Short mmCIF file of C-alpha atoms in Angstrom, two decimals:
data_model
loop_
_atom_site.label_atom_id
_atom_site.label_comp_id
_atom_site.label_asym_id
_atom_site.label_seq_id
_atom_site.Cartn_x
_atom_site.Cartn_y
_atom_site.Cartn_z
CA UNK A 1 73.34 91.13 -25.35
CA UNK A 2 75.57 89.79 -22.30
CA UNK A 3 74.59 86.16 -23.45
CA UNK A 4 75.08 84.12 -20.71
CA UNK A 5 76.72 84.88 -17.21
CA UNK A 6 77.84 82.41 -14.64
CA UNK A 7 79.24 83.68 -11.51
CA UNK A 8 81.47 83.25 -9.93
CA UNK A 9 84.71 82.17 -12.68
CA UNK A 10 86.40 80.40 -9.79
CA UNK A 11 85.43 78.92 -6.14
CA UNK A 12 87.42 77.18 -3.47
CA UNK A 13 85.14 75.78 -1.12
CA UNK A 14 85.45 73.37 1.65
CA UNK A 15 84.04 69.83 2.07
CA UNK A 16 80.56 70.16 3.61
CA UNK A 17 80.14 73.67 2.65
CA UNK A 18 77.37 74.82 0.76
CA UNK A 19 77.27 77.39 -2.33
CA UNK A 20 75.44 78.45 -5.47
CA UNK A 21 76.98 78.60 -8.84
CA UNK A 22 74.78 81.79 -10.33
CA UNK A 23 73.68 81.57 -14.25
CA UNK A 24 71.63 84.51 -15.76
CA UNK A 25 71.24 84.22 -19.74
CA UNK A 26 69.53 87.69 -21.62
CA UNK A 27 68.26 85.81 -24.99
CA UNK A 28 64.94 85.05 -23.54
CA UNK A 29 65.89 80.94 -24.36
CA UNK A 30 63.35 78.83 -22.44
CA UNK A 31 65.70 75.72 -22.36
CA UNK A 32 68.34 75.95 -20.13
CA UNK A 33 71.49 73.27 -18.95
CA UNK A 34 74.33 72.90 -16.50
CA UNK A 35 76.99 70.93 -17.45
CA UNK A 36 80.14 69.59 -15.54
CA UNK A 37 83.29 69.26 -17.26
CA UNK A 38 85.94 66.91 -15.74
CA UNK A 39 89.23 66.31 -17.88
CA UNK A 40 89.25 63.60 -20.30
CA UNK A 41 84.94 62.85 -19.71
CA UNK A 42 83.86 65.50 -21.91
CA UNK A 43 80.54 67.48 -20.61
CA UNK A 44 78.06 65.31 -18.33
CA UNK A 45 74.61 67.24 -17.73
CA UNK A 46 73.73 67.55 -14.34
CA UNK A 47 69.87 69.01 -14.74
CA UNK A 48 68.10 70.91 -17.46
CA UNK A 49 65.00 73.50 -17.84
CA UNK A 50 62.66 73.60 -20.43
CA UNK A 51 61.26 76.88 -19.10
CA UNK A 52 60.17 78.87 -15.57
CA UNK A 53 58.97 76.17 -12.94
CA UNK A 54 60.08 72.89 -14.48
CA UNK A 55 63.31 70.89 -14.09
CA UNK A 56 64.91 67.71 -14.81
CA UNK A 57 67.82 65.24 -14.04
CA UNK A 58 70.29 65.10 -16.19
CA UNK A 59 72.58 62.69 -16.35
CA UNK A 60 74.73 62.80 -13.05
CA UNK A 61 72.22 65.27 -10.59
CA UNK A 62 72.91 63.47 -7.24
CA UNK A 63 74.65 66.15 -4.20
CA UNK A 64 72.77 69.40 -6.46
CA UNK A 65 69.89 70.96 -6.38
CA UNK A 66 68.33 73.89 -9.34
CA UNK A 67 65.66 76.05 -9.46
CA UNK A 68 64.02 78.29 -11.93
CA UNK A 69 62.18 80.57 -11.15
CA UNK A 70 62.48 82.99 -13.96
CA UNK A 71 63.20 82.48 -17.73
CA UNK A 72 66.35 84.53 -17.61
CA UNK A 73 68.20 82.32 -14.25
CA UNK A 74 68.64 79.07 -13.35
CA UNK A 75 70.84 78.77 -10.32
CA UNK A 76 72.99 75.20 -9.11
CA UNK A 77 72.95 74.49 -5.40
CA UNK A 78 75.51 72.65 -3.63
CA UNK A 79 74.47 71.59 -0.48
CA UNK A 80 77.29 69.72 0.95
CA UNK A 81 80.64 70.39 -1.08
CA UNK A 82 82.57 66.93 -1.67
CA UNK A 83 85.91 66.79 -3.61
CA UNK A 84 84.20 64.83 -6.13
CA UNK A 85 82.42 67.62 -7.20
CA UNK A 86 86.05 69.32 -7.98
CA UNK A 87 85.20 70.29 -11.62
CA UNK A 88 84.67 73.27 -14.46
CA UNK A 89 81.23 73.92 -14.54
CA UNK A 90 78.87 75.39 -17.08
CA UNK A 91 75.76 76.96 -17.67
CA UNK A 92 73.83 76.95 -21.26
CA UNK A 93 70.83 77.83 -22.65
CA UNK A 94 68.70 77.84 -26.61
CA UNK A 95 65.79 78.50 -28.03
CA UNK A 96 63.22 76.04 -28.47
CA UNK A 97 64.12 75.37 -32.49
CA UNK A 98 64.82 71.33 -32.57
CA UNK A 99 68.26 72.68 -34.07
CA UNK A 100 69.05 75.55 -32.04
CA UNK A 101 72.50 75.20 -30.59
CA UNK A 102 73.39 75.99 -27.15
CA UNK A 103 75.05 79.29 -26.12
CA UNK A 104 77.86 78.62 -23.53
CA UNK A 105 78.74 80.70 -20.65
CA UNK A 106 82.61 80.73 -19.32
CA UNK A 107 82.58 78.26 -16.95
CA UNK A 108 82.79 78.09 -13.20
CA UNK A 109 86.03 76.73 -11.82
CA UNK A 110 84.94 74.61 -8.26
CA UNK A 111 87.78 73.06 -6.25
CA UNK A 112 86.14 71.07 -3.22
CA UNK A 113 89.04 70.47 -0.86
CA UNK B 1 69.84 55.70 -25.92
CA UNK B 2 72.48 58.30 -27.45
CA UNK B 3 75.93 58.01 -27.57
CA UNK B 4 78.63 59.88 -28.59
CA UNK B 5 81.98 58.54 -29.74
CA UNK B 6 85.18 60.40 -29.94
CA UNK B 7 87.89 58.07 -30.64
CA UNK B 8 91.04 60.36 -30.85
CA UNK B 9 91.42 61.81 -27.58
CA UNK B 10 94.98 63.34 -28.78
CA UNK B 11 96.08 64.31 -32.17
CA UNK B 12 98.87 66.14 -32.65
CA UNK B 13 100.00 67.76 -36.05
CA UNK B 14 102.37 70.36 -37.71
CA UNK B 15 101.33 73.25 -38.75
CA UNK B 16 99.34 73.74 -42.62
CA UNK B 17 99.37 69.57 -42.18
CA UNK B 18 95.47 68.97 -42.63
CA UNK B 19 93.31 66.61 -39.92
CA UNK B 20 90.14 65.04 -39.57
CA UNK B 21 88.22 64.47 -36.02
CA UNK B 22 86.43 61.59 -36.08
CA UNK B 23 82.55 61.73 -34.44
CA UNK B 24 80.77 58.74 -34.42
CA UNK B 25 77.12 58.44 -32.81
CA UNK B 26 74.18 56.36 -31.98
CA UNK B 27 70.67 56.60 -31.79
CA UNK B 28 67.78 55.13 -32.70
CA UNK B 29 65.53 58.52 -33.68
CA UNK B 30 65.31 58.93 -37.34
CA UNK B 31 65.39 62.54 -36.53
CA UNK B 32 68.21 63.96 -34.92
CA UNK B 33 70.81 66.95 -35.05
CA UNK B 34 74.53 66.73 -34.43
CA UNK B 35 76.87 69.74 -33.54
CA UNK B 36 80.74 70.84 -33.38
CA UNK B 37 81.86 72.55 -30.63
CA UNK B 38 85.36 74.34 -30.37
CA UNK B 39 87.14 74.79 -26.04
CA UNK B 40 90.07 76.88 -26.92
CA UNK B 41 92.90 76.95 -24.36
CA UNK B 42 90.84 79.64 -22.12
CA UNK B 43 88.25 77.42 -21.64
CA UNK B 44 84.92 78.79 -23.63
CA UNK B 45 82.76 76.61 -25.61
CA UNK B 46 82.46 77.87 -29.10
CA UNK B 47 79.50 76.54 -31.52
CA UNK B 48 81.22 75.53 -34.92
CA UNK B 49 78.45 73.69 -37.29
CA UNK B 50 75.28 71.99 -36.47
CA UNK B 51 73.43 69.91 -39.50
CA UNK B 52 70.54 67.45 -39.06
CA UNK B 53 69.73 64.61 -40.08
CA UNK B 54 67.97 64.95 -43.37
CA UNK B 55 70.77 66.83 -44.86
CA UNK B 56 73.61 64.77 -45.53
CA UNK B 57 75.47 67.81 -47.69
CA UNK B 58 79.36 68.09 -46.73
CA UNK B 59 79.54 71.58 -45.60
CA UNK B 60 82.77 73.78 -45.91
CA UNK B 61 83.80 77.26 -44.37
CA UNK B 62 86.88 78.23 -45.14
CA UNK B 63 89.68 75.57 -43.64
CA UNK B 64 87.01 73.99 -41.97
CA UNK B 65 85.12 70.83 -43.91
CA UNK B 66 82.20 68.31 -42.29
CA UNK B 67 81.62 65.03 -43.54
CA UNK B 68 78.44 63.80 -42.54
CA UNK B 69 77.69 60.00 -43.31
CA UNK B 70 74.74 58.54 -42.40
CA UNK B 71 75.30 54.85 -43.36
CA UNK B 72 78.31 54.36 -41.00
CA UNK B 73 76.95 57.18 -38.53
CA UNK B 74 79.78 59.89 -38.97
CA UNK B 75 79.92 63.07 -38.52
CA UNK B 76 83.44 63.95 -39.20
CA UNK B 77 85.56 67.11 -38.90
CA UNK B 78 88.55 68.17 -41.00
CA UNK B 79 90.56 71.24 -41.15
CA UNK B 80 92.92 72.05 -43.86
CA UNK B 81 96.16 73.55 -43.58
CA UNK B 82 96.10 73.76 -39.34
CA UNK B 83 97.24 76.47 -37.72
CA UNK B 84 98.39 77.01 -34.28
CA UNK B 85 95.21 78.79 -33.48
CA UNK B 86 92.96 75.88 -33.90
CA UNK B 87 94.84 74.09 -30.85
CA UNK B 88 92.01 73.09 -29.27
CA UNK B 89 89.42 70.74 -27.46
CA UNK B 90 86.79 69.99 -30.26
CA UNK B 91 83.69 68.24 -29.35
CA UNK B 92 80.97 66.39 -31.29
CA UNK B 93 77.54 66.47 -29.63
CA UNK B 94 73.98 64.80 -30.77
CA UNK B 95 70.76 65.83 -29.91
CA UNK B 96 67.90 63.52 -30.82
CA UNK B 97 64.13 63.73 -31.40
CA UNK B 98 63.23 61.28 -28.95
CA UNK B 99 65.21 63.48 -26.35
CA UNK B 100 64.98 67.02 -27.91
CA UNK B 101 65.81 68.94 -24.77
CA UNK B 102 69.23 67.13 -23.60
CA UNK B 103 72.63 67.46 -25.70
CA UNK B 104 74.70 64.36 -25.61
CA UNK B 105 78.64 65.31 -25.62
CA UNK B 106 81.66 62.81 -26.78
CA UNK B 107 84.45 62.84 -24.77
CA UNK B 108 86.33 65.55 -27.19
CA UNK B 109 89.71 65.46 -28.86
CA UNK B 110 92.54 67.73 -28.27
CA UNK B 111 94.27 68.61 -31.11
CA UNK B 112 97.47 70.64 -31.09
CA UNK B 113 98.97 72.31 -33.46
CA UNK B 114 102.47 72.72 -33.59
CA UNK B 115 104.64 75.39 -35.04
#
């Protein structure tokens, strides 16, 4: 088992520019997460999955977009790049047990400049 | 709502000196689960312990040692004898019955180990 995958591991984008952070997870988890990771704030969810065809806001969603259309991916738009969106982002995914933990991909490094 | 507290956001130590990461939470489930995760210097997250909240047992494995204390909220991490290889981010994160899909991270500690 790969786990999960997040492509790509590092992105320089410009502001206004548009891109997808991929995240593909082989464990068959129905529940599935992006986080954003700035230094010092610890992990902030952007939007969650509970399984194909539904998502949620997180905690800080605003200037992304997901879909799911498939158990296995659950992809994070960008629509227009801002350098406040400079930050390490990941993808994660469990099973449905209350006390499952999440599984971690490796991070996506996004500079907006 | 949940909360996550991380006090320490830097500890530094020698190494085989022994230190405890504090984790303090909030919520108002009765059921709930609380985790430790470990960011190494290249940047993974690594799952460490989860326990929930019916089971208030200290757990250990090997240097590492949880404290879980439901009457002051706590859910404390200590490793014994440090080494250089747990230099580290380590996070505490709650997950709640009332909100059973969404983990709540603190804002982590670093913790460096020196030689």
């Amino acid at each position: 088992n790969a786990g999960v995958t997040q492509t790509p591991k590092f992105r320089i984008l410009k502001i206004g520019q548009s891109m997808t952070l991929q995240c593909t997870q082989d464990m068959n988890h129905n529940y599935m997460y992006w986080y954003r990771q700035d230094p010092g704030m610890g992990l902030k969810l952007i939007y969650y999955s509970v399984g194909a065809g539904i998502t949620d806001k997180g905690e800080v969603p605003n200037g992304y977009n997901v879909s799911r259309s498939t158990t296995e991916d659950f992809p994070l738009r960008l629509e227009l790049a801002a350098p406040s969106q400079t930050s390490v982002y990941f993808c994660a995914s469990r099973s449905t047990g209350e006390n499952s933990p999440l599984h971690f991909g490796n991070g996506t490094r996004l500079t907006v400049t | 709502a949940q909360k996550v507290t991380q006090a320490q956001t830097e500890i530094s130590v020698v190494e085989k000196e022994d230190v405890t990461l504090d984790c303090v939470y909030e919520t108002r489930d009765t059921t709930y689960y609380l985790f430790w995760y470990k960011q190494p210097p290249s940047g993974e997250l690594v799952f460490l312990i989860r326990r929930n909240s019916f089971d208030e047992q200290n757990e250990i494995s090997g240097r590492y040692s949880w404290n879980f204390q439901k009457s002051t909220s706590s859910f404390n991490f200590t490793i014994t004898a440090s080494q250089v290889v747990d230099s580290a981010v380590y996070f505490c994160a709650l997950l709640s019955g009332g909100s059973n899909y969404k983990l709540t991270f603190g804002k982590g500690t670093l913790l460096t180990v020196n030689p």
